[in-house]
Amino acid sequence: MNSTTFPDSDAAIVEIKHQYHALFEPSSVAIVGASPSPLKWGFRILLNTKLGGYKGALYAVNPKHKEIIGIECFPTITDIPGELDLAVIVLPPQFVLESIRECAARGVRACVVITAGFGETKDSAAHLSQEEMARIARDAGMLLVGPNCAGIASPDPHSLYSGMVYRYPKSGGFSLVSQSGNVGMTVLTWAELHQVGVARFVSSGNEAVLRSEDYIHFFGHDTRTKAILAYIEGTTDGRRFFNALRETTKRKPVVVVKGGTTSAGQQAANSHTGALAGPTPLFVSACRQAGANVAEDFYQAMELTSAFVNQPLPRGRRVVIVSEGGGWGVIGADACAKAGLDLIPLPEGVLQELDTILPGWWSRGNPIDLVAGNDRTMMTRAIECVLKCPEVDAVLVLGVGYMSSRAAEMHRVPELAEMGMGKLIDAACDVELHEVRKINSLIDLYDKPIIVASDTVLLAYGATPNAAIREMERLGVYAYSSPHNAAHTLENMAERYEYLNNIPRK
């Protein structure tokens, strides 16, 4: 299971998929150590699995109870009738080894060990216990996640959300392996908030058996996964990790975030999961050579992975900015230049067409400043004008959702209501919704990326949600709060295209 190379024959890949389906697509799940006490993780994980709408057979294991929160409870895992695909173990450390032996003897196909107190500690006996659980799992041919992990999620096909925090993002193509449970849960929270669909999530913990590279390799062959995000604090076998990256990036984009980039961070990583962190520049360089994209923080990484799932790659670095205002256009131009993107002069044919769309006093340059026009269709017409130009590889749009951001407040102004402005406000919002839907359709029509940033995102998820931003993200077009993050995504998408086409990367 941990050889330096990975099998690549068709038969081997079919077998790997079959094994991992017990983990991510189990027909039956048992929570071992389930508890009726809301103060215990055995209660929370059972509840989270139930509230997530798990569609398979769900069991609790606790010798003191017949049922917990309406779930049938059995004294031991061996008392559960029929086949059992997955066991999630939430027991005190001293009981975990015996539970794993029972799972192996019973023929359970996969185990997730939530319990901490093993290889991440300085206790030699705890390290030996982790080694023994690994041996038992390997001898039985049983997948083992953890220990010291936060759980797993796989929305399709069985609505599996079996973890420490109640987060239920929708189904999609974004898969995540994280050596940190709370970083993983942050990603799930972000995905749920921004309507980003998730394929698989696994908190890998101490990686006693399955390591980050094993999940990356599986995701590379998983039909539900379109792009992969990996949060890595350290590796036990660098060659094996980079072999997995090199093989997987030929098929799918992999975004890596390195935790423990300083001596303080490396020390924290070692006490956190027992991860062995090597020199960061060497690690980053090796990741890039293997074809991965490396992000400095996991917010940038989440945004980039989402773009890989939902947007086509630019076929070059030639970018045009379409901006609702001049200032953001200037900031966007700086961001693009720093990211190594080419802000091209507008071709004469594009200039002539834009002259028919924009007011006569527009600047006739790139960035294209929409000069605060009141025509809500002007932006999408300008976007299409430049997007269809063969000399343009991508469009950066700055400023979406302004009408929707103000609509609720305007409806509360009595004087506007007396003027009969309500219908006009609603009509303007309807046009804005139509226009954000058109942005999505233009991506498909011209097979080029449109990256959107807007300050309205900062208010999009407050007491009055911004309908335009919400609709755009529902369609898969993520709205960035900063031109710099948007340019970072375009830079990395261009790097991905260059890697796939053997173009020297900048």
Short mmCIF file of C-alpha atoms in Angstrom, two decimals:
data_model
loop_
_atom_site.label_atom_id
_atom_site.label_comp_id
_atom_site.label_asym_id
_atom_site.label_seq_id
_atom_site.Cartn_x
_atom_site.Cartn_y
_atom_site.Cartn_z
CA MET A 1 0.00 0.00 0.00
CA ASN A 2 3.04 2.27 0.56
CA SER A 3 5.48 1.29 -2.21
CA THR A 4 7.38 4.15 -3.85
CA THR A 5 5.58 3.73 -7.18
CA PHE A 6 1.88 3.41 -7.90
CA PRO A 7 0.25 0.70 -10.02
CA ASP A 8 -1.00 1.96 -13.37
CA SER A 9 -2.51 -1.08 -15.08
CA ASP A 10 -6.22 -0.96 -15.84
CA ALA A 11 -6.89 -3.89 -13.49
CA ALA A 12 -4.95 -2.23 -10.66
CA ILE A 13 -6.84 1.05 -11.04
CA VAL A 14 -10.18 -0.79 -11.00
CA GLU A 15 -9.12 -2.49 -7.75
CA ILE A 16 -7.99 0.81 -6.18
CA LYS A 17 -11.33 2.43 -7.03
CA HIS A 18 -13.15 -0.54 -5.52
CA GLN A 19 -11.14 -0.22 -2.30
CA TYR A 20 -11.67 3.52 -1.94
CA HIS A 21 -15.37 3.29 -2.67
CA ALA A 22 -15.70 1.55 0.71
CA LEU A 23 -14.30 4.75 2.22
CA PHE A 24 -16.06 7.41 0.15
CA GLU A 25 -19.14 5.55 -1.11
CA PRO A 26 -19.93 3.10 1.70
CA SER A 27 -23.27 1.32 1.71
CA SER A 28 -23.05 0.99 5.49
CA VAL A 29 -21.34 2.99 8.25
CA ALA A 30 -20.83 2.25 11.95
CA ILE A 31 -19.84 4.95 14.45
CA VAL A 32 -17.82 3.03 17.04
CA GLY A 33 -17.90 4.90 20.33
CA ALA A 34 -21.19 6.65 19.62
CA SER A 35 -22.52 8.44 22.69
CA PRO A 36 -25.82 10.00 23.82
CA SER A 37 -23.86 12.84 25.47
CA PRO A 38 -23.72 16.03 23.38
CA LEU A 39 -20.41 16.79 25.10
CA LYS A 40 -18.67 13.86 23.42
CA TRP A 41 -17.35 13.52 19.89
CA GLY A 42 -19.09 10.16 19.58
CA PHE A 43 -22.40 12.03 19.77
CA ARG A 44 -21.41 14.86 17.43
CA ILE A 45 -20.04 12.64 14.67
CA LEU A 46 -23.08 10.36 14.78
CA LEU A 47 -25.35 13.42 14.68
CA ASN A 48 -23.39 15.07 11.87
CA THR A 49 -23.57 11.88 9.81
CA LYS A 50 -27.32 11.68 10.37
CA LEU A 51 -27.97 15.39 9.69
CA GLY A 52 -25.90 15.13 6.52
CA GLY A 53 -28.61 12.84 5.18
CA TYR A 54 -26.50 9.70 4.82
CA LYS A 55 -28.47 7.36 2.53
CA GLY A 56 -26.91 4.03 3.53
CA ALA A 57 -27.30 1.88 6.63
CA LEU A 58 -26.10 3.83 9.69
CA TYR A 59 -25.30 2.07 12.97
CA ALA A 60 -24.04 3.11 16.41
CA VAL A 61 -21.75 0.95 18.54
CA ASN A 62 -21.91 1.28 22.32
CA PRO A 63 -22.57 -1.64 24.73
CA LYS A 64 -24.60 0.54 27.11
CA HIS A 65 -27.37 1.59 24.72
CA LYS A 66 -29.96 0.13 22.34
CA GLU A 67 -30.34 3.32 20.32
CA ILE A 68 -28.86 6.82 20.16
CA ILE A 69 -30.70 9.74 18.50
CA GLY A 70 -32.93 7.24 16.71
CA ILE A 71 -30.02 5.16 15.37
CA GLU A 72 -29.93 1.46 16.31
CA CYS A 73 -27.04 0.73 18.64
CA PHE A 74 -25.09 -2.55 18.97
CA PRO A 75 -22.78 -3.75 21.79
CA THR A 76 -19.84 -4.45 19.43
CA ILE A 77 -19.10 -4.11 15.76
CA THR A 78 -19.29 -7.89 15.38
CA ASP A 79 -22.98 -7.78 16.42
CA ILE A 80 -23.98 -5.66 13.42
CA PRO A 81 -25.71 -7.86 10.82
CA GLY A 82 -24.64 -8.05 7.18
CA GLU A 83 -21.65 -6.54 5.44
CA LEU A 84 -20.06 -3.39 6.80
CA ASP A 85 -18.07 -1.07 4.56
CA LEU A 86 -16.89 1.67 6.91
CA ALA A 87 -16.21 2.05 10.63
CA VAL A 88 -15.59 5.48 12.16
CA ILE A 89 -13.80 4.99 15.47
CA VAL A 90 -14.26 7.59 18.22
CA LEU A 91 -13.03 5.68 21.27
CA PRO A 92 -10.51 6.60 23.98
CA PRO A 93 -6.98 5.73 22.81
CA GLN A 94 -6.64 2.64 25.00
CA PHE A 95 -9.59 0.95 23.26
CA VAL A 96 -8.73 1.77 19.65
CA LEU A 97 -6.39 -1.15 18.90
CA GLU A 98 -8.91 -3.76 20.03
CA SER A 99 -11.61 -2.06 17.96
CA ILE A 100 -9.39 -2.19 14.87
CA ARG A 101 -8.73 -5.89 15.50
CA GLU A 102 -12.49 -6.46 15.65
CA CYS A 103 -13.00 -4.52 12.41
CA ALA A 104 -10.30 -6.55 10.67
CA ALA A 105 -11.71 -9.86 11.94
CA ARG A 106 -15.23 -8.87 10.90
CA GLY A 107 -14.17 -7.93 7.36
CA VAL A 108 -14.79 -4.19 7.58
CA ARG A 109 -13.32 -2.70 4.41
CA ALA A 110 -12.28 0.74 5.72
CA CYS A 111 -11.71 2.47 9.07
CA VAL A 112 -11.50 6.15 9.98
CA VAL A 113 -9.80 6.66 13.36
CA ILE A 114 -10.80 10.03 14.78
CA THR A 115 -9.07 9.41 18.11
CA ALA A 116 -5.83 11.28 18.85
CA GLY A 117 -2.99 10.34 21.20
CA PHE A 118 -0.74 8.23 18.98
CA GLY A 119 2.13 9.11 16.64
CA GLU A 120 1.74 12.86 17.12
CA THR A 121 2.78 12.54 20.79
CA LYS A 122 6.22 12.01 22.34
CA ASP A 123 5.03 8.82 24.06
CA SER A 124 6.93 5.79 22.68
CA ALA A 125 4.11 3.42 23.68
CA ALA A 126 1.64 5.56 21.68
CA HIS A 127 3.95 5.36 18.65
CA LEU A 128 4.06 1.56 18.98
CA SER A 129 0.26 1.46 19.16
CA GLN A 130 0.04 3.42 15.91
CA GLU A 131 2.49 1.04 14.27
CA GLU A 132 0.42 -1.92 15.45
CA MET A 133 -2.85 -0.49 14.11
CA ALA A 134 -1.10 0.02 10.77
CA ARG A 135 0.11 -3.59 10.76
CA ILE A 136 -3.37 -4.93 11.55
CA ALA A 137 -4.93 -2.86 8.76
CA ARG A 138 -2.32 -3.85 6.18
CA ASP A 139 -2.54 -7.54 7.06
CA ALA A 140 -6.33 -7.40 6.67
CA GLY A 141 -6.23 -5.35 3.44
CA MET A 142 -8.32 -2.72 5.22
CA LEU A 143 -8.02 0.99 4.39
CA LEU A 144 -7.12 3.05 7.46
CA VAL A 145 -7.55 6.83 7.72
CA GLY A 146 -5.84 8.61 10.61
CA PRO A 147 -5.51 8.32 13.52
CA ASN A 148 -5.92 11.84 14.87
CA CYS A 149 -8.16 13.03 12.05
CA ALA A 150 -11.39 14.99 11.64
CA GLY A 151 -13.32 12.66 9.33
CA ILE A 152 -14.42 12.42 5.73
CA ALA A 153 -17.08 13.69 3.34
CA SER A 154 -18.41 12.60 -0.03
CA PRO A 155 -21.72 14.24 -1.02
CA ASP A 156 -22.33 11.85 -3.91
CA PRO A 157 -23.69 9.25 -4.15
CA HIS A 158 -24.73 8.58 -0.53
CA SER A 159 -24.57 12.03 1.10
CA LEU A 160 -21.75 11.03 3.44
CA TYR A 161 -20.62 13.72 5.87
CA SER A 162 -18.96 11.95 8.76
CA GLY A 163 -16.78 14.46 10.55
CA MET A 164 -16.24 16.61 13.60
CA VAL A 165 -17.94 19.76 12.29
CA TYR A 166 -21.37 20.05 10.72
CA ARG A 167 -20.62 21.29 7.21
CA TYR A 168 -22.57 20.01 4.23
CA PRO A 169 -21.31 21.52 0.95
CA LYS A 170 -23.11 20.45 -2.20
CA SER A 171 -21.78 17.88 -4.64
CA GLY A 172 -19.20 18.93 -7.22
CA GLY A 173 -15.72 18.28 -8.57
CA PHE A 174 -13.48 19.72 -5.80
CA SER A 175 -11.56 17.09 -3.78
CA LEU A 176 -9.44 17.82 -0.73
CA VAL A 177 -6.89 15.95 1.36
CA SER A 178 -5.72 17.83 4.42
CA GLN A 179 -3.19 16.85 7.06
CA SER A 180 -4.98 19.32 9.33
CA GLY A 181 -8.55 18.68 10.41
CA ASN A 182 -9.43 22.29 11.09
CA VAL A 183 -7.91 23.51 7.81
CA GLY A 184 -10.07 20.89 6.10
CA MET A 185 -13.15 22.04 7.94
CA THR A 186 -12.34 25.64 6.97
CA VAL A 187 -12.36 24.57 3.34
CA LEU A 188 -15.72 22.80 3.78
CA THR A 189 -17.14 25.91 5.47
CA TRP A 190 -15.90 28.11 2.61
CA ALA A 191 -17.26 25.67 0.02
CA GLU A 192 -20.69 25.61 1.65
CA LEU A 193 -20.78 29.41 1.92
CA HIS A 194 -19.76 30.00 -1.71
CA GLN A 195 -21.77 27.09 -3.20
CA VAL A 196 -18.63 25.30 -4.36
CA GLY A 197 -19.35 21.64 -5.03
CA VAL A 198 -17.19 19.04 -3.27
CA ALA A 199 -16.42 15.55 -4.56
CA ARG A 200 -14.34 14.11 -1.69
CA PHE A 201 -12.82 15.32 1.56
CA VAL A 202 -10.48 13.44 3.85
CA SER A 203 -8.65 14.58 6.93
CA SER A 204 -5.58 12.35 6.76
CA GLY A 205 -4.31 12.92 10.31
CA ASN A 206 -1.18 11.00 11.31
CA GLU A 207 -1.26 8.90 8.12
CA ALA A 208 -0.43 5.59 9.79
CA VAL A 209 -1.33 3.68 6.60
CA LEU A 210 -2.91 5.90 3.94
CA ARG A 211 -0.83 8.99 3.21
CA SER A 212 -1.63 12.18 1.37
CA GLU A 213 -0.14 10.80 -1.84
CA ASP A 214 -2.45 7.76 -1.71
CA TYR A 215 -5.50 10.01 -1.73
CA ILE A 216 -4.00 12.20 -4.46
CA HIS A 217 -3.40 9.09 -6.57
CA PHE A 218 -6.97 7.89 -6.05
CA PHE A 219 -8.43 11.34 -6.79
CA GLY A 220 -6.45 11.34 -10.02
CA HIS A 221 -8.42 8.31 -11.20
CA ASP A 222 -11.73 9.22 -9.53
CA THR A 223 -14.41 10.21 -12.06
CA ARG A 224 -16.11 12.52 -9.54
CA THR A 225 -12.93 14.56 -8.92
CA LYS A 226 -12.09 17.38 -11.34
CA ALA A 227 -9.42 19.23 -9.33
CA ILE A 228 -7.48 18.47 -6.16
CA LEU A 229 -6.38 20.57 -3.19
CA ALA A 230 -3.76 19.19 -0.79
CA TYR A 231 -2.78 20.81 2.51
CA ILE A 232 0.60 19.32 3.41
CA GLU A 233 2.64 19.88 6.56
CA GLY A 234 5.25 17.22 5.83
CA THR A 235 5.95 13.90 4.13
CA THR A 236 7.50 10.64 5.31
CA ASP A 237 8.55 9.60 1.81
CA GLY A 238 9.25 12.57 -0.43
CA ARG A 239 9.98 10.50 -3.53
CA ARG A 240 6.67 8.64 -3.23
CA PHE A 241 4.76 11.90 -2.70
CA PHE A 242 6.28 13.56 -5.76
CA ASN A 243 5.76 10.43 -7.87
CA ALA A 244 2.05 10.63 -7.03
CA LEU A 245 1.98 14.33 -7.89
CA ARG A 246 3.81 13.83 -11.18
CA GLU A 247 1.43 11.08 -12.28
CA THR A 248 -1.73 12.85 -11.15
CA THR A 249 -0.98 16.30 -12.61
CA LYS A 250 -0.92 14.76 -16.08
CA ARG A 251 -4.63 14.05 -15.59
CA LYS A 252 -5.93 16.73 -13.25
CA PRO A 253 -4.81 19.98 -11.62
CA VAL A 254 -3.37 19.63 -8.12
CA VAL A 255 -3.04 22.68 -5.87
CA VAL A 256 -0.68 22.33 -2.92
CA VAL A 257 -0.55 24.48 0.22
CA LYS A 258 2.50 23.93 2.40
CA GLY A 259 2.05 24.31 6.15
CA GLY A 260 5.10 24.75 8.36
CA THR A 261 7.10 27.13 6.17
CA THR A 262 9.02 28.59 9.14
CA SER A 263 10.90 26.92 11.99
CA ALA A 264 8.02 27.80 14.33
CA GLY A 265 5.51 26.34 11.92
CA GLN A 266 7.57 23.19 11.41
CA GLN A 267 7.76 22.65 15.16
CA ALA A 268 3.98 23.11 15.42
CA ALA A 269 3.39 20.67 12.54
CA ASN A 270 5.51 18.02 14.24
CA SER A 271 3.52 18.27 17.47
CA HIS A 272 0.25 18.55 15.53
CA THR A 273 0.33 15.43 13.34
CA GLY A 274 3.90 14.18 13.76
CA ALA A 275 4.63 15.40 10.23
CA LEU A 276 8.29 15.72 9.21
CA ALA A 277 8.65 19.01 7.38
CA GLY A 278 11.61 19.48 5.02
CA PRO A 279 13.05 22.73 3.61
CA THR A 280 10.18 24.72 2.12
CA PRO A 281 11.94 26.09 -1.02
CA LEU A 282 13.00 22.57 -1.98
CA PHE A 283 9.48 21.24 -1.38
CA VAL A 284 7.85 24.02 -3.41
CA SER A 285 10.32 23.60 -6.27
CA ALA A 286 9.73 19.84 -6.37
CA CYS A 287 5.95 20.36 -6.40
CA ARG A 288 6.20 22.75 -9.33
CA GLN A 289 8.50 20.39 -11.21
CA ALA A 290 5.93 17.65 -10.67
CA GLY A 291 3.30 19.87 -12.33
CA ALA A 292 1.45 21.06 -9.24
CA ASN A 293 0.37 24.63 -8.55
CA VAL A 294 1.58 25.94 -5.19
CA ALA A 295 -0.45 28.52 -3.26
CA GLU A 296 0.83 30.61 -0.37
CA ASP A 297 -2.32 30.32 1.72
CA PHE A 298 -5.36 28.10 1.64
CA TYR A 299 -7.81 30.86 0.72
CA GLN A 300 -5.92 31.41 -2.53
CA ALA A 301 -5.72 27.64 -2.89
CA MET A 302 -9.48 27.19 -2.46
CA GLU A 303 -10.22 29.89 -5.02
CA LEU A 304 -7.78 28.42 -7.52
CA THR A 305 -9.04 24.85 -7.11
CA SER A 306 -12.61 26.05 -7.63
CA ALA A 307 -11.56 27.85 -10.83
CA PHE A 308 -9.89 24.66 -12.10
CA VAL A 309 -13.18 22.82 -11.56
CA ASN A 310 -15.47 25.39 -13.17
CA GLN A 311 -13.49 27.38 -15.75
CA PRO A 312 -11.55 26.54 -18.92
CA LEU A 313 -7.82 27.20 -18.96
CA PRO A 314 -6.55 30.33 -20.71
CA ARG A 315 -4.45 29.46 -23.78
CA GLY A 316 -1.98 32.19 -22.93
CA ARG A 317 -1.41 35.18 -20.65
CA ARG A 318 -3.13 37.89 -22.74
CA VAL A 319 -5.71 39.55 -20.48
CA VAL A 320 -8.25 42.34 -20.81
CA ILE A 321 -9.78 44.02 -17.76
CA VAL A 322 -13.39 45.22 -17.82
CA SER A 323 -14.03 47.43 -14.78
CA GLU A 324 -17.03 49.24 -13.35
CA GLY A 325 -14.69 51.93 -12.04
CA GLY A 326 -11.30 53.45 -12.76
CA GLY A 327 -9.61 52.80 -9.40
CA TRP A 328 -10.20 49.06 -9.37
CA GLY A 329 -9.01 48.98 -12.98
CA VAL A 330 -5.70 50.53 -11.90
CA ILE A 331 -5.34 48.05 -9.02
CA GLY A 332 -6.25 45.21 -11.37
CA ALA A 333 -3.63 46.33 -13.88
CA ASP A 334 -0.96 46.32 -11.15
CA ALA A 335 -2.10 42.88 -9.98
CA CYS A 336 -1.92 41.44 -13.49
CA ALA A 337 1.54 42.88 -14.11
CA LYS A 338 2.86 41.46 -10.82
CA ALA A 339 1.35 38.08 -11.74
CA GLY A 340 3.17 37.95 -15.06
CA LEU A 341 0.02 38.47 -17.13
CA ASP A 342 0.04 40.55 -20.31
CA LEU A 343 -2.38 43.47 -20.34
CA ILE A 344 -2.57 43.76 -24.13
CA PRO A 345 -3.43 46.86 -26.19
CA LEU A 346 -6.95 46.57 -27.56
CA PRO A 347 -6.98 45.60 -31.27
CA GLU A 348 -8.49 48.19 -33.62
CA GLY A 349 -11.52 46.01 -34.40
CA VAL A 350 -12.29 45.66 -30.68
CA LEU A 351 -11.92 49.42 -30.18
CA GLN A 352 -14.37 50.14 -32.99
CA GLU A 353 -16.98 47.74 -31.60
CA LEU A 354 -16.56 49.10 -28.08
CA ASP A 355 -17.15 52.60 -29.46
CA THR A 356 -20.67 51.47 -30.35
CA ILE A 357 -21.26 50.09 -26.84
CA LEU A 358 -19.64 52.60 -24.46
CA PRO A 359 -20.15 56.36 -23.98
CA GLY A 360 -18.14 58.57 -26.29
CA TRP A 361 -15.80 59.67 -23.50
CA TRP A 362 -14.51 56.21 -22.57
CA SER A 363 -10.72 55.91 -22.35
CA ARG A 364 -10.26 53.52 -25.31
CA GLY A 365 -7.70 51.47 -23.42
CA ASN A 366 -7.10 48.34 -21.35
CA PRO A 367 -8.39 48.32 -18.62
CA ILE A 368 -11.79 49.10 -20.12
CA ASP A 369 -13.45 51.58 -17.74
CA LEU A 370 -17.24 51.43 -18.06
CA VAL A 371 -17.32 55.02 -16.72
CA ALA A 372 -20.16 54.30 -14.27
CA GLY A 373 -22.72 53.83 -17.02
CA ASN A 374 -26.31 53.15 -16.03
CA ASP A 375 -26.95 50.61 -18.76
CA ARG A 376 -26.76 47.27 -16.89
CA THR A 377 -26.15 45.36 -20.15
CA MET A 378 -23.08 47.39 -21.07
CA MET A 379 -20.70 45.20 -19.06
CA THR A 380 -21.63 41.89 -20.64
CA ARG A 381 -21.63 43.39 -24.12
CA ALA A 382 -18.13 44.72 -23.51
CA ILE A 383 -17.03 41.36 -22.08
CA GLU A 384 -18.30 39.50 -25.12
CA CYS A 385 -16.67 41.99 -27.46
CA VAL A 386 -13.20 41.28 -26.06
CA LEU A 387 -13.74 37.61 -25.21
CA LYS A 388 -14.49 36.65 -28.81
CA CYS A 389 -11.29 38.33 -30.00
CA PRO A 390 -8.69 35.64 -30.86
CA GLU A 391 -5.94 37.81 -29.38
CA VAL A 392 -7.51 37.63 -25.90
CA ASP A 393 -6.98 34.62 -23.63
CA ALA A 394 -8.96 35.70 -20.55
CA VAL A 395 -11.05 38.52 -19.15
CA LEU A 396 -10.81 39.95 -15.64
CA VAL A 397 -14.11 41.57 -14.63
CA LEU A 398 -14.06 44.05 -11.75
CA GLY A 399 -17.36 45.07 -10.19
CA VAL A 400 -20.54 42.98 -10.26
CA GLY A 401 -23.72 43.09 -8.19
CA TYR A 402 -23.92 46.77 -7.31
CA MET A 403 -27.66 47.04 -7.90
CA SER A 404 -28.41 43.91 -5.91
CA SER A 405 -26.22 45.13 -3.04
CA ARG A 406 -28.34 48.26 -2.67
CA ALA A 407 -31.79 46.94 -3.50
CA ALA A 408 -32.88 45.93 0.00
CA GLU A 409 -31.76 49.24 1.53
CA MET A 410 -33.46 51.22 -1.22
CA HIS A 411 -36.72 49.34 -0.64
CA ARG A 412 -36.66 50.51 2.98
CA VAL A 413 -36.55 54.23 2.04
CA PRO A 414 -40.14 55.59 2.28
CA GLU A 415 -39.49 58.47 -0.10
CA LEU A 416 -38.42 56.05 -2.86
CA ALA A 417 -41.55 53.96 -2.29
CA GLU A 418 -43.70 57.08 -2.61
CA MET A 419 -41.98 57.82 -5.94
CA GLY A 420 -42.94 54.35 -7.17
CA MET A 421 -39.29 53.32 -7.38
CA GLY A 422 -39.89 49.77 -6.11
CA LYS A 423 -40.71 48.32 -9.50
CA LEU A 424 -37.78 50.10 -11.11
CA ILE A 425 -35.38 48.75 -8.48
CA ASP A 426 -36.73 45.22 -8.94
CA ALA A 427 -36.47 45.52 -12.71
CA ALA A 428 -32.84 46.67 -12.46
CA CYS A 429 -32.05 43.71 -10.20
CA ASP A 430 -33.69 41.34 -12.66
CA VAL A 431 -31.51 42.74 -15.45
CA GLU A 432 -28.44 42.29 -13.25
CA LEU A 433 -29.37 38.66 -12.59
CA HIS A 434 -29.81 38.12 -16.32
CA GLU A 435 -26.38 39.64 -16.96
CA VAL A 436 -24.55 37.43 -14.44
CA ARG A 437 -26.19 34.41 -16.05
CA LYS A 438 -24.91 35.68 -19.38
CA ILE A 439 -21.36 35.90 -17.98
CA ASN A 440 -21.58 32.19 -17.23
CA SER A 441 -22.92 31.42 -20.70
CA LEU A 442 -20.10 33.42 -22.35
CA ILE A 443 -17.52 31.20 -20.61
CA ASP A 444 -19.10 28.16 -22.21
CA LEU A 445 -19.66 29.83 -25.56
CA TYR A 446 -16.07 31.01 -26.10
CA ASP A 447 -14.29 28.41 -23.93
CA LYS A 448 -12.25 31.11 -22.18
CA PRO A 449 -12.13 32.03 -18.49
CA ILE A 450 -13.88 35.05 -17.03
CA ILE A 451 -12.55 35.81 -13.55
CA VAL A 452 -14.72 38.16 -11.48
CA ALA A 453 -13.80 40.33 -8.50
CA SER A 454 -16.10 42.78 -6.75
CA ASP A 455 -16.20 44.70 -3.50
CA THR A 456 -19.89 43.78 -3.23
CA VAL A 457 -18.71 40.30 -2.19
CA LEU A 458 -17.84 41.76 1.21
CA LEU A 459 -21.57 42.26 1.86
CA ALA A 460 -22.86 39.34 -0.19
CA TYR A 461 -23.42 36.96 2.74
CA GLY A 462 -24.61 39.31 5.45
CA ALA A 463 -28.13 39.99 6.66
CA THR A 464 -29.17 40.89 3.11
CA PRO A 465 -27.55 38.46 0.64
CA ASN A 466 -26.53 39.85 -2.73
CA ALA A 467 -28.73 38.01 -5.22
CA ALA A 468 -26.41 38.64 -8.18
CA ILE A 469 -23.30 37.31 -6.40
CA ARG A 470 -25.21 34.34 -5.03
CA GLU A 471 -26.58 33.49 -8.49
CA MET A 472 -23.18 33.82 -10.13
CA GLU A 473 -21.59 31.49 -7.59
CA ARG A 474 -24.48 29.05 -7.91
CA LEU A 475 -23.53 28.81 -11.58
CA GLY A 476 -19.89 28.14 -10.69
CA VAL A 477 -18.37 31.61 -11.24
CA TYR A 478 -16.69 32.43 -7.95
CA ALA A 479 -16.61 36.11 -6.97
CA TYR A 480 -13.24 37.31 -5.61
CA SER A 481 -13.04 40.12 -3.09
CA SER A 482 -9.66 41.29 -4.40
CA PRO A 483 -8.19 41.91 -7.88
CA HIS A 484 -4.90 40.48 -6.56
CA ASN A 485 -6.44 37.11 -5.71
CA ALA A 486 -8.24 37.09 -9.06
CA ALA A 487 -4.96 37.75 -10.89
CA HIS A 488 -3.25 35.05 -8.82
CA THR A 489 -5.83 32.56 -10.06
CA LEU A 490 -5.35 33.60 -13.70
CA GLU A 491 -1.57 33.34 -13.31
CA ASN A 492 -1.85 29.78 -11.99
CA MET A 493 -4.37 28.76 -14.63
CA ALA A 494 -1.92 30.00 -17.28
CA GLU A 495 0.85 28.00 -15.60
CA ARG A 496 -1.32 24.89 -15.76
CA TYR A 497 -1.88 25.39 -19.49
CA GLU A 498 1.85 25.92 -20.00
CA TYR A 499 2.67 22.74 -18.08
CA LEU A 500 0.24 20.62 -20.09
CA ASN A 501 1.56 21.99 -23.37
CA ASN A 502 5.28 21.89 -22.51
CA ILE A 503 5.60 25.67 -22.64
CA PRO A 504 8.38 27.00 -20.35
CA ARG A 505 6.69 28.34 -17.22
CA LYS A 506 7.46 31.92 -16.19
#
